[in-house]
CSV table of C-alpha atoms in Angstrom, one decimal:
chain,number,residue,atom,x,y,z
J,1,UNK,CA,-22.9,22.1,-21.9
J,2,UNK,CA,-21.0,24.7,-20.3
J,3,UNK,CA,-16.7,25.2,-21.4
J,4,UNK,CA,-15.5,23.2,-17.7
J,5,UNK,CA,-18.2,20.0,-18.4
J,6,UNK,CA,-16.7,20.5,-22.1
J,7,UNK,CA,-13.1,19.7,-20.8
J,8,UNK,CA,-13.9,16.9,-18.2
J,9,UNK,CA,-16.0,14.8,-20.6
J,10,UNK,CA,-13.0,15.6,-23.6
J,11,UNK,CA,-10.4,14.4,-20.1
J,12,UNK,CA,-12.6,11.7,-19.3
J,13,UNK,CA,-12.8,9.8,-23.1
J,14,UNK,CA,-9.1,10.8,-23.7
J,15,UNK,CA,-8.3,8.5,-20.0
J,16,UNK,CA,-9.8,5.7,-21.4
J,17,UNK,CA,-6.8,6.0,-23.9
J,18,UNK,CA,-4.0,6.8,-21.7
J,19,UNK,CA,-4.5,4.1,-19.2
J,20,UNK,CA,-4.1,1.7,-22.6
J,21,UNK,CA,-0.4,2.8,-23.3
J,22,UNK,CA,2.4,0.4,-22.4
J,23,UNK,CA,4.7,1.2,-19.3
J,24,UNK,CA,7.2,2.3,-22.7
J,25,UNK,CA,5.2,4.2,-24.3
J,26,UNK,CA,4.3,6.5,-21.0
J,27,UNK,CA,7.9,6.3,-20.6
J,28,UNK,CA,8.8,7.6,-24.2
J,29,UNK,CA,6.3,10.4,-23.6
J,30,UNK,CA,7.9,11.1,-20.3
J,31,UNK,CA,11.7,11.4,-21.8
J,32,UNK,CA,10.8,13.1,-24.8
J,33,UNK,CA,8.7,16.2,-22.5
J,34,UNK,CA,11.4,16.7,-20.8
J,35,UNK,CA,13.8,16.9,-23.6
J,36,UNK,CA,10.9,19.5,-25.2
J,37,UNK,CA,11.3,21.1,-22.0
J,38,UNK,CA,14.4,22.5,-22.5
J,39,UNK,CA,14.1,23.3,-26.2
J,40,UNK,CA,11.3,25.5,-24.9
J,41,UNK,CA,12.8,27.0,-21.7
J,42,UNK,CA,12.6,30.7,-23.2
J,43,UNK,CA,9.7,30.6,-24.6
J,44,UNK,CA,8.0,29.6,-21.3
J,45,UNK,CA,10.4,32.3,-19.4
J,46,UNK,CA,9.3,34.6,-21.9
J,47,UNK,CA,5.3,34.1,-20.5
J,48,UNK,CA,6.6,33.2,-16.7
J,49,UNK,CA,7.6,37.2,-16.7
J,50,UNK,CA,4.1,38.2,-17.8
J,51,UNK,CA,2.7,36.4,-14.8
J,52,UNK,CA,5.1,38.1,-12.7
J,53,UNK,CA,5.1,41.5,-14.2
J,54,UNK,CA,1.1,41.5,-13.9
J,55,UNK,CA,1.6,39.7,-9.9
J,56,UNK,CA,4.2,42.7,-8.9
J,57,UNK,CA,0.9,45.3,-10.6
J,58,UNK,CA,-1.6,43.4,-8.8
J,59,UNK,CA,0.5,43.2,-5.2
J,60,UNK,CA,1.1,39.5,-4.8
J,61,UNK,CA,3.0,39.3,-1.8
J,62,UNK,CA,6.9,37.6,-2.0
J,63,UNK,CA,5.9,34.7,-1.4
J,64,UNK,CA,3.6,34.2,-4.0
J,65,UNK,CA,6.2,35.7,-6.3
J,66,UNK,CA,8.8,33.5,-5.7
J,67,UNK,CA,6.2,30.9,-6.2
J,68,UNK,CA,5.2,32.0,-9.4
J,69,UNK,CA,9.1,32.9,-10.4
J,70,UNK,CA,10.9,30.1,-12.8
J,71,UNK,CA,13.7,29.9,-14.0
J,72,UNK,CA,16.0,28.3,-16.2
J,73,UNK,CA,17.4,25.8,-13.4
J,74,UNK,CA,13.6,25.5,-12.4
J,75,UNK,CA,12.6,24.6,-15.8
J,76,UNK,CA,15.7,22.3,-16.1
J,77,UNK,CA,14.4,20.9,-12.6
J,78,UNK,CA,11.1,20.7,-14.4
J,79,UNK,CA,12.4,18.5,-17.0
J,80,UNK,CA,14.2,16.0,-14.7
J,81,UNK,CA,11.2,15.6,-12.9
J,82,UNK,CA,9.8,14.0,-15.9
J,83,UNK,CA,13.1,11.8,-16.4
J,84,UNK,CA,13.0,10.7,-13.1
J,85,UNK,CA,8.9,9.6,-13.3
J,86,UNK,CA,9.9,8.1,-16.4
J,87,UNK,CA,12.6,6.2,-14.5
J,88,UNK,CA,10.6,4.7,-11.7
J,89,UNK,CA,8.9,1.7,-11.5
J,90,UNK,CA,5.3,1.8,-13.3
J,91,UNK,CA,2.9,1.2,-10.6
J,92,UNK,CA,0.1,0.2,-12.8
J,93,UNK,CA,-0.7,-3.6,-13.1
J,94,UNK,CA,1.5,-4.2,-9.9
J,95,UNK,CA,0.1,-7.3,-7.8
J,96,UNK,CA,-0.9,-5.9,-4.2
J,97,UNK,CA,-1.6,-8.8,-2.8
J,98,UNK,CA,-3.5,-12.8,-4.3
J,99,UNK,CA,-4.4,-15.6,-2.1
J,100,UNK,CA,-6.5,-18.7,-2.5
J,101,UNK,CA,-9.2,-20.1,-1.4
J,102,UNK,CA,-10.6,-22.9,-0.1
J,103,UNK,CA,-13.1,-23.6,-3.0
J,104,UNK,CA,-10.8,-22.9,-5.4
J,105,UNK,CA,-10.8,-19.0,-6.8
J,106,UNK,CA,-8.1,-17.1,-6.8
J,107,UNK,CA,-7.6,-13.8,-5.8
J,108,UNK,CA,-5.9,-11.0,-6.8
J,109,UNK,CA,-5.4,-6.8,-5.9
J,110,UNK,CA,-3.8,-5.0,-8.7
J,111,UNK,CA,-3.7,-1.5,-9.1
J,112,UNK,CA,-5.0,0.8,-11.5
J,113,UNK,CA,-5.3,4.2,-12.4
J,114,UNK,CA,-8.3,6.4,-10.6
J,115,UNK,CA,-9.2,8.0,-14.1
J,116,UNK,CA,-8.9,11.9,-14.2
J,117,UNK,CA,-7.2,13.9,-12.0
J,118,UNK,CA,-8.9,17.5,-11.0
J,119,UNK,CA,-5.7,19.6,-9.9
J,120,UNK,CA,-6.7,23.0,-8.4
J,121,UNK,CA,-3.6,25.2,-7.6
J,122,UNK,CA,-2.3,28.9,-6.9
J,123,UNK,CA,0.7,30.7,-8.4
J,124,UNK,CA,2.5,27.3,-9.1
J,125,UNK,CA,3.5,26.5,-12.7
J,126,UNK,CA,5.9,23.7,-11.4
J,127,UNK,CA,2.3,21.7,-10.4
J,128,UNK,CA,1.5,21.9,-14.1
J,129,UNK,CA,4.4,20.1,-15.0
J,130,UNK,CA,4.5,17.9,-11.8
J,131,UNK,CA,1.0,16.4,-12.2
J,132,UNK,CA,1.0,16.2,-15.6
J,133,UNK,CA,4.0,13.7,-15.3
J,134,UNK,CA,2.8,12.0,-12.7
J,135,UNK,CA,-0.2,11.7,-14.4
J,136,UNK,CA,0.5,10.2,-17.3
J,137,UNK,CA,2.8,7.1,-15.7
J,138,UNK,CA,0.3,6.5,-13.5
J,139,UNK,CA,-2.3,6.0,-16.9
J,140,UNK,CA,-4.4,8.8,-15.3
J,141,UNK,CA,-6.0,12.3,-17.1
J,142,UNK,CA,-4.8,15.5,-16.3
J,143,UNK,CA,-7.8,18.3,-15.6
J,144,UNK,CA,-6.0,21.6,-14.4
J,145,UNK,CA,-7.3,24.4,-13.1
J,146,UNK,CA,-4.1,26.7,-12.2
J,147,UNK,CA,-5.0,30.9,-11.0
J,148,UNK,CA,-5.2,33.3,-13.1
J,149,UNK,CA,-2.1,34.9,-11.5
J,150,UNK,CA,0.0,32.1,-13.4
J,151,UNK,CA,-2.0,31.8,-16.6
J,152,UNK,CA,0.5,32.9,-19.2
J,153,UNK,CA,2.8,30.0,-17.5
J,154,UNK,CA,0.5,27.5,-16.9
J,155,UNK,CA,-0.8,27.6,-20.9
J,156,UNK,CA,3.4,28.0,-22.1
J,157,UNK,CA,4.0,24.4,-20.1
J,158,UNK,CA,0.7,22.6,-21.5
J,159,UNK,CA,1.8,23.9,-25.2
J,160,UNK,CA,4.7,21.8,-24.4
J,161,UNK,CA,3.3,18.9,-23.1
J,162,UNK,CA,1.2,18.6,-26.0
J,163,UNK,CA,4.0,19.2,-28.8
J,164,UNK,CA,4.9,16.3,-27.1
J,165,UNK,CA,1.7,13.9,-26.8
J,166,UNK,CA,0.8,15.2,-30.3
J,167,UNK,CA,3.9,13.7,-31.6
J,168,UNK,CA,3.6,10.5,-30.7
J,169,UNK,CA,-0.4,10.1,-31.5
J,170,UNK,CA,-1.8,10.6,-28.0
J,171,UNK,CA,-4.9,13.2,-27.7
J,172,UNK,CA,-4.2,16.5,-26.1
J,173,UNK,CA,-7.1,16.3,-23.7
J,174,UNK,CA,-5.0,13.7,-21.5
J,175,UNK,CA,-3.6,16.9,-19.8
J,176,UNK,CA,-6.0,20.0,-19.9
J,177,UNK,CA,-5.5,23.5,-18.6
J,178,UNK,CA,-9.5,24.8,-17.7
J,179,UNK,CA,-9.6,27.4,-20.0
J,180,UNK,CA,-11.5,29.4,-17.4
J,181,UNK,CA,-9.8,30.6,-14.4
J,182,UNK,CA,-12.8,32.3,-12.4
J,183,UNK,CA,-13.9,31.2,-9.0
J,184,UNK,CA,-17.0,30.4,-10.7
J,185,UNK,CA,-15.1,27.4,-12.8
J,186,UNK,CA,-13.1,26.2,-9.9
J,187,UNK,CA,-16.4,26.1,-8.2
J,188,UNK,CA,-17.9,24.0,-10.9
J,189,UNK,CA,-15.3,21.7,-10.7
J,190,UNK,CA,-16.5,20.5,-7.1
J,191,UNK,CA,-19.6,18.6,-8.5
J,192,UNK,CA,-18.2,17.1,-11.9
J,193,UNK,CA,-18.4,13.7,-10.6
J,194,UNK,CA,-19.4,12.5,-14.2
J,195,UNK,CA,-16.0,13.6,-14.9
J,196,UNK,CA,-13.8,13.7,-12.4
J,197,UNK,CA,-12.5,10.5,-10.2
J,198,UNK,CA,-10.6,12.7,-7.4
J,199,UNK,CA,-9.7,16.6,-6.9
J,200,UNK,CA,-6.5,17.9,-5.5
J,201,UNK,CA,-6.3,20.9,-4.5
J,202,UNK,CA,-3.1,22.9,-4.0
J,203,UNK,CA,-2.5,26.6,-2.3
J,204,UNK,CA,-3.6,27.6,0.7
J,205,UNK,CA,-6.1,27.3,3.5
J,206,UNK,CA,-8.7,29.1,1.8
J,207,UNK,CA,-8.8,27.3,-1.2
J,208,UNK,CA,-8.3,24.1,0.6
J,209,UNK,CA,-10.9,24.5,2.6
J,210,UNK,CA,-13.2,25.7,0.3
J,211,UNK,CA,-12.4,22.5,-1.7
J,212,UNK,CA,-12.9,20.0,0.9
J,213,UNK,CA,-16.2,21.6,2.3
J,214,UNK,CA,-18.0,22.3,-1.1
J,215,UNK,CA,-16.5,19.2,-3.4
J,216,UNK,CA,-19.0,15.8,-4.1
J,217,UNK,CA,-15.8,15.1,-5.7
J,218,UNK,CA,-13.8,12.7,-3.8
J,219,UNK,CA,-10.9,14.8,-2.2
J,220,UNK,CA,-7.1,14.2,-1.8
J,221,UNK,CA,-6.6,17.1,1.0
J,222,UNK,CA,-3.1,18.7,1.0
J,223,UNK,CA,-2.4,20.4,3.8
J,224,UNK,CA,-1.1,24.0,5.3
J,225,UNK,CA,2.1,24.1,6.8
J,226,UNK,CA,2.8,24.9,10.0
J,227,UNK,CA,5.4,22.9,10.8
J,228,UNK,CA,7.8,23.1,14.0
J,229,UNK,CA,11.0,22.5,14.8
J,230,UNK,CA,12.2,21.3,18.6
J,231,UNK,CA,15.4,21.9,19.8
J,232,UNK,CA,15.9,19.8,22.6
J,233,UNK,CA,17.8,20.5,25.8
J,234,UNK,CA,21.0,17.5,24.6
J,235,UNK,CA,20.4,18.8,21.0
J,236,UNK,CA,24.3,19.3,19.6
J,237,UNK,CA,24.4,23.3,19.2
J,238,UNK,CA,25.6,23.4,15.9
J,239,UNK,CA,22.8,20.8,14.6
J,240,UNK,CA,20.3,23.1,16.1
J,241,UNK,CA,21.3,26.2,14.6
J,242,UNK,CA,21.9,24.5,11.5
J,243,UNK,CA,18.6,22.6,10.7
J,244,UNK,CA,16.2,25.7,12.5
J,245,UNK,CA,17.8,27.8,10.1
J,246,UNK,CA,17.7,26.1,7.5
J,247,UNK,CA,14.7,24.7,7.7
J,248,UNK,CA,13.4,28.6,8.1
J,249,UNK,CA,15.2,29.8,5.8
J,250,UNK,CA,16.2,27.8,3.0
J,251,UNK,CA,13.1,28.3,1.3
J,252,UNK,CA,10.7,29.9,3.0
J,253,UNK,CA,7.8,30.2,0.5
J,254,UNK,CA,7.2,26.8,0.7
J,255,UNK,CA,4.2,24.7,2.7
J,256,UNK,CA,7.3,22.0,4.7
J,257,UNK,CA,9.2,25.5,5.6
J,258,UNK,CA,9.5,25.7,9.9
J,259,UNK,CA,7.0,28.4,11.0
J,260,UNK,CA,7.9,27.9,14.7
J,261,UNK,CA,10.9,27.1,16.6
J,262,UNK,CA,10.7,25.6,19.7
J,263,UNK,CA,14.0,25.6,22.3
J,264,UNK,CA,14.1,23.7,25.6
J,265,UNK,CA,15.2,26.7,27.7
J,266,UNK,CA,18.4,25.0,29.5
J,267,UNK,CA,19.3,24.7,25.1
J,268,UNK,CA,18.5,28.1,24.6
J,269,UNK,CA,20.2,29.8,28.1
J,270,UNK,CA,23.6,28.5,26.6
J,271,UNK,CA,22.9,29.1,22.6
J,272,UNK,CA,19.8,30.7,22.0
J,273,UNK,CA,21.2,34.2,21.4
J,274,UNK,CA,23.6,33.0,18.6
J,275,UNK,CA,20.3,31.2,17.2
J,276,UNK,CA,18.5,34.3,16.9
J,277,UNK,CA,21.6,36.2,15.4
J,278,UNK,CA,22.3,33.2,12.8
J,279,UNK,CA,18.2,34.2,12.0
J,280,UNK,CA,18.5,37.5,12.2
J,281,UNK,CA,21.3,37.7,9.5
J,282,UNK,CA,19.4,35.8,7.1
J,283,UNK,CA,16.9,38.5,7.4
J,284,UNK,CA,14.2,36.5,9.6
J,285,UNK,CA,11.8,38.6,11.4
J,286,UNK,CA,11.7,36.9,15.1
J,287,UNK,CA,8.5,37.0,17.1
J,288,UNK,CA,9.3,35.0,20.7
J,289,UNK,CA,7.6,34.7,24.1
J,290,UNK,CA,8.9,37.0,27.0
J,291,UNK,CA,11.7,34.1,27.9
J,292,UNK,CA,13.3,34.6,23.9
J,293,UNK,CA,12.7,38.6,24.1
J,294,UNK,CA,15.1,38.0,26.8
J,295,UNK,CA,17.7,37.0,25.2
J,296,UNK,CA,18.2,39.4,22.4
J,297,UNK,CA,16.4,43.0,22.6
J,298,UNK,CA,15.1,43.0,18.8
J,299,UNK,CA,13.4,40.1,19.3
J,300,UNK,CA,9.2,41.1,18.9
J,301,UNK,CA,6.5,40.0,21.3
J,302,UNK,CA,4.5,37.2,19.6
J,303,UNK,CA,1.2,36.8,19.8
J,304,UNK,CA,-0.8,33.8,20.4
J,305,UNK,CA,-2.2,34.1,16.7
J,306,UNK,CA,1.9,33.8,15.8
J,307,UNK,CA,1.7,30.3,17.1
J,308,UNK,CA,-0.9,29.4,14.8
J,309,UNK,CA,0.4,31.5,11.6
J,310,UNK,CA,1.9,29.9,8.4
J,311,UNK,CA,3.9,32.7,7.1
J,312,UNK,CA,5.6,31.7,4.0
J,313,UNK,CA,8.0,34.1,4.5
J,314,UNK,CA,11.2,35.5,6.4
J,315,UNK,CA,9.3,35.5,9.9
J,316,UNK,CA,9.8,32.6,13.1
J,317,UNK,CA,7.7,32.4,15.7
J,318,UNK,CA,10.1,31.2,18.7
J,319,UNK,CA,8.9,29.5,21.9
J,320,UNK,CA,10.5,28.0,24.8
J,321,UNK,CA,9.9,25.0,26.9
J,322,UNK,CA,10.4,23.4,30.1
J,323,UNK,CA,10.7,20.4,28.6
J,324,UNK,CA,10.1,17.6,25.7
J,325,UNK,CA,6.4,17.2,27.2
J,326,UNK,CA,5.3,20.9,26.6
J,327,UNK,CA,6.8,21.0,23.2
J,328,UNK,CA,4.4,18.0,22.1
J,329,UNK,CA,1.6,19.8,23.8
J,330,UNK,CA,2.4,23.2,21.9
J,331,UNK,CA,2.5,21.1,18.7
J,332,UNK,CA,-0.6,19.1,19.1
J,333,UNK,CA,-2.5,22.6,20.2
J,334,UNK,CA,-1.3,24.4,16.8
J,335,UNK,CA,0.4,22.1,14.1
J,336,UNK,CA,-1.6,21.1,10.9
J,337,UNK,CA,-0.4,17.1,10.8
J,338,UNK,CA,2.2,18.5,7.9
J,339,UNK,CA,6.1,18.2,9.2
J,340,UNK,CA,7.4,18.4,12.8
J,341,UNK,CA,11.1,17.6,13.7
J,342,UNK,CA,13.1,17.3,17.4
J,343,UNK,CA,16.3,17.7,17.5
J,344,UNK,CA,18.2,15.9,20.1
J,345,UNK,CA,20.5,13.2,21.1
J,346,UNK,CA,18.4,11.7,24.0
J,347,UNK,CA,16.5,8.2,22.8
J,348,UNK,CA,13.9,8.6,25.2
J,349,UNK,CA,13.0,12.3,24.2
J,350,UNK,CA,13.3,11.4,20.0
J,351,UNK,CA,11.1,8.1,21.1
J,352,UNK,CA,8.4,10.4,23.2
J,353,UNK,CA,8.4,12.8,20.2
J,354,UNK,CA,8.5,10.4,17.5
J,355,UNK,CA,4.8,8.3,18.9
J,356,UNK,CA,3.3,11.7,20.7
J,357,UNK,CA,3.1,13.6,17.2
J,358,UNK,CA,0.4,13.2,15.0
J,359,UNK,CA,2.4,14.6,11.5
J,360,UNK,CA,2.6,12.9,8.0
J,361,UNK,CA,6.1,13.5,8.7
J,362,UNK,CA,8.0,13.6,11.4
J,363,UNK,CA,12.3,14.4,11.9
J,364,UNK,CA,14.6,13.0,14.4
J,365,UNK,CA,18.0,15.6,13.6
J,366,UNK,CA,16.4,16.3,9.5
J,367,UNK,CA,15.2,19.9,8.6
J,368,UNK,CA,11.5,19.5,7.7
J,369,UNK,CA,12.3,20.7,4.0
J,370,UNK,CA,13.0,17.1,3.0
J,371,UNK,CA,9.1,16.2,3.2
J,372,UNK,CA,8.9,16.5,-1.0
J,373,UNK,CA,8.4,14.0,-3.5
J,374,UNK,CA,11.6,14.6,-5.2
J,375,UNK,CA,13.7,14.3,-2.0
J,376,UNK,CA,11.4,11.2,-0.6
J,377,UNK,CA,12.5,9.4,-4.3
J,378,UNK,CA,9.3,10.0,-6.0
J,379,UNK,CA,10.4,12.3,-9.0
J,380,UNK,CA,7.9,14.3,-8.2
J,381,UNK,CA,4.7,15.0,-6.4
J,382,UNK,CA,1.3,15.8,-6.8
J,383,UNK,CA,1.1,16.7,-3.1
J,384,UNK,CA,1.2,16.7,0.1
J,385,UNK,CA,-1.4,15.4,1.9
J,386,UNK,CA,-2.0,15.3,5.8
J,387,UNK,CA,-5.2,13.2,5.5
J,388,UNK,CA,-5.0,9.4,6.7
J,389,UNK,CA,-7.3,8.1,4.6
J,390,UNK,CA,-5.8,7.0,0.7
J,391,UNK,CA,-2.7,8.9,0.8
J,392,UNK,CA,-0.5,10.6,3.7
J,393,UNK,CA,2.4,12.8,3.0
J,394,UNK,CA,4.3,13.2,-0.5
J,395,UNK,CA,1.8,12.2,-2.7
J,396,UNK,CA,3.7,10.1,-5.5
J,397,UNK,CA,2.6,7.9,-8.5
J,398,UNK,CA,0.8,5.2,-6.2
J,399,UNK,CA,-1.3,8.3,-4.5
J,400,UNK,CA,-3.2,8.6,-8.2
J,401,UNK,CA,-3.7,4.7,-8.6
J,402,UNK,CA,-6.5,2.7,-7.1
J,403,UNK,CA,-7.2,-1.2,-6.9
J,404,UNK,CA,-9.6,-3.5,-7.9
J,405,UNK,CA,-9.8,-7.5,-7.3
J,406,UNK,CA,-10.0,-10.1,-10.3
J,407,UNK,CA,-11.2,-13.6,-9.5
J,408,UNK,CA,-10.2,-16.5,-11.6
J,409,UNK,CA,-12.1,-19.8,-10.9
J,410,UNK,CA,-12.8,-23.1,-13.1
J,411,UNK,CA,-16.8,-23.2,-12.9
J,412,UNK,CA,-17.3,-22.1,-9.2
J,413,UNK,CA,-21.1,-21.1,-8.5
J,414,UNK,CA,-21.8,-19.6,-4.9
J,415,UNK,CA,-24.2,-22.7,-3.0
């Protein structure tokens, strides 16, 4: 048996113990990681700025970087986010839903955990701590399979975890890091359906795609990003600037960050040159149809592959529009179901917007960087997915819990 099957039959046997622990006990575990967090904040710094030194050697582009890049405030984010898992209600055991029936059985939905957890994910040490969390309140088994580009990280967080789990008698192999970071492993993770209950995978439309095409595993698909922002032609001036740039700009690394701004073009005759200046001196690149070259000259031609582009970085593709209508066509022709916002103060435009779009998440006057589990009250998240079937959105505890029916009757036999 090969290292990966190894680890998924250690991650499968250790589940079967940490869907027995007690909402207290996973809550104990939970409190204390995040205390160890802290205690070990250099000493995961310390291998975060391997990762990074290596990522600048091997040309990983900004975005990556700043994706790899933690911090002491991330850490310290790192750590709350296993306070505030601990602080939520334990999903696990919760009644769905029970009716009776005529002949006398009753009928219950309660949920319970899905087993192990496959996580495949680029450049992100935050993941490893985010779905190891939500993981273990959710009674479920960690199997993690982070890039090479973020080993040193990735192994620095697990050695805290288990300090942790070892501490308080709970096997190590509820949260695994693959010891194996090839494309060859990740590969291998697609068919360990002996193994594995679901796979997640995390990064970019490569890897997703690779995931979802190739993987008998079950699949919870997170999506790519390229989400849009509408300004309409009553949006307040301030509110637009504000929430485009911000929603640009605020983090721009990040998979709910606006790609594309749209402007009605009354909006933009009146304000769209101090739009593109408040851009411009945050340092965003602008790429804009001949209407938006118009209004400022160091504004680039974009290209129709610009509408379509998730940049991750300090670049907006700007378009204009007639009206409400050809915004929702522009988004339906290139958004990704991920996070689309109007800004307005017409009723009839936010209510056209609001049933037209097909998102996860959609914003009436709300910069799209709110679609995250922390910010949707989830503590953390193990996703985002822009799939409809299990989960949609912020992925959060319920996401990793499935349901099953028990039937209690008094000596009923089928006729």
């Amino acid at each position: 048996m090969g290292v990966m099957l190894e680890q998924g039959k250690k991650a499968k046997k250790a589940a079967e113990q940490i869907s027995q622990l007690s909402t207290e006990e996973k809550n104990n575990l939970l409190y204390a990681m995040g205390e160890q967090f802290e205690k070990d904040t250099q000493d995961i710094l310390k291998e975060n700025e391997k990762d990074l030194l290596a990522g600048e050697k091997n040309g990983l582009s900004a975005a990556l970087l700043d994706r790899l890049r933690l911090s002491p405030e991330r850490i310290n984010n790192m750590a709350d986010g296993f306070r505030q898992v601990a602080s939520l209600e334990d999903p696990i055991g919760e009644e769905i839903e029970s009716w009776d029936r005529p002949n006398g059985l009753y009928i219950q939905s309660i949920r319970v955990p899905l087993g192990v957890a496959g996580i495949i994910y680029e450049a992100r040490p935050n993941v490893t701590a985010d779905a190891a969390g939500l993981c273990i309140k959710t009674g479920n088994a960690a199997f993690l399979r982070g890039s090479s580009s973020a080993y040193h990280s990735n192994k620095a967080v697990v050695a805290s975890i288990h300090k942790v789990l070892r501490s308080q008698n709970v096997t190590t192999e509820a949260v695994q890091l693959a010891e194996d970071t090839s494309r060859e492993a990740a590969s291998e993770m697609f068919t360990m359906n002996e193994y594995l209950d679901v796979l997640i995978p995390r990064g970019g439309a490569g890897l997703i795609q690779a995931v979802v095409k190739n993987s008998s595993v079950p699949v919870l698909e997170t999506g790519v990003g390229n989400c849009h922002v509408y300004i309409d032609e009553t949006a307040d001036k301030e509110m637009g600037i504000s929430i485009a740039v911000n929603a640009k700009t605020q983090r721009p690394s990040v998979c709910n960050a606006a790609e594309t701004i749209i402007v009605n073009k009354k909006w933009a005759e009146e304000n769209g040159k101090e739009l593109i200046e408040a851009l411009f001196n945050k340092g965003v690149e602008i790429r804009g149809d001949a209407f938006i070259q118009r209004l400022h000259p160091n504004v680039q031609e974009a290209s129709k592959e610009d509408w379509q582009e998730e940049y991750l970085d300090l670049i907006a593709a700007v378009k204009s529009v007639e009206n409400t209508n050809e915004a929702i066509d522009h988004i339906k022709q290139f958004g990704t179901g991920h996070s689309e916002a109007i800004i307005t103060e017409t009723e009839k435009n936010k209510n056209l917007f609001l049933s037209q779009i097909d998102a996860a998440a959609l914003y009436h006057n709300a910069s799209t960087r709110f679609t995250d589990g922390d910010e949707f009250g989830f503590g953390a998240e193990i996703g985002i997915s822009t799939q409809k079937l299990h989960a949609r959105g912020p992925m959060g505890l319920k996401a990793l819990t499935s349901s099953k029916y028990i039937i209690s009757g008094n000596g009923q036999i089928k006729e």
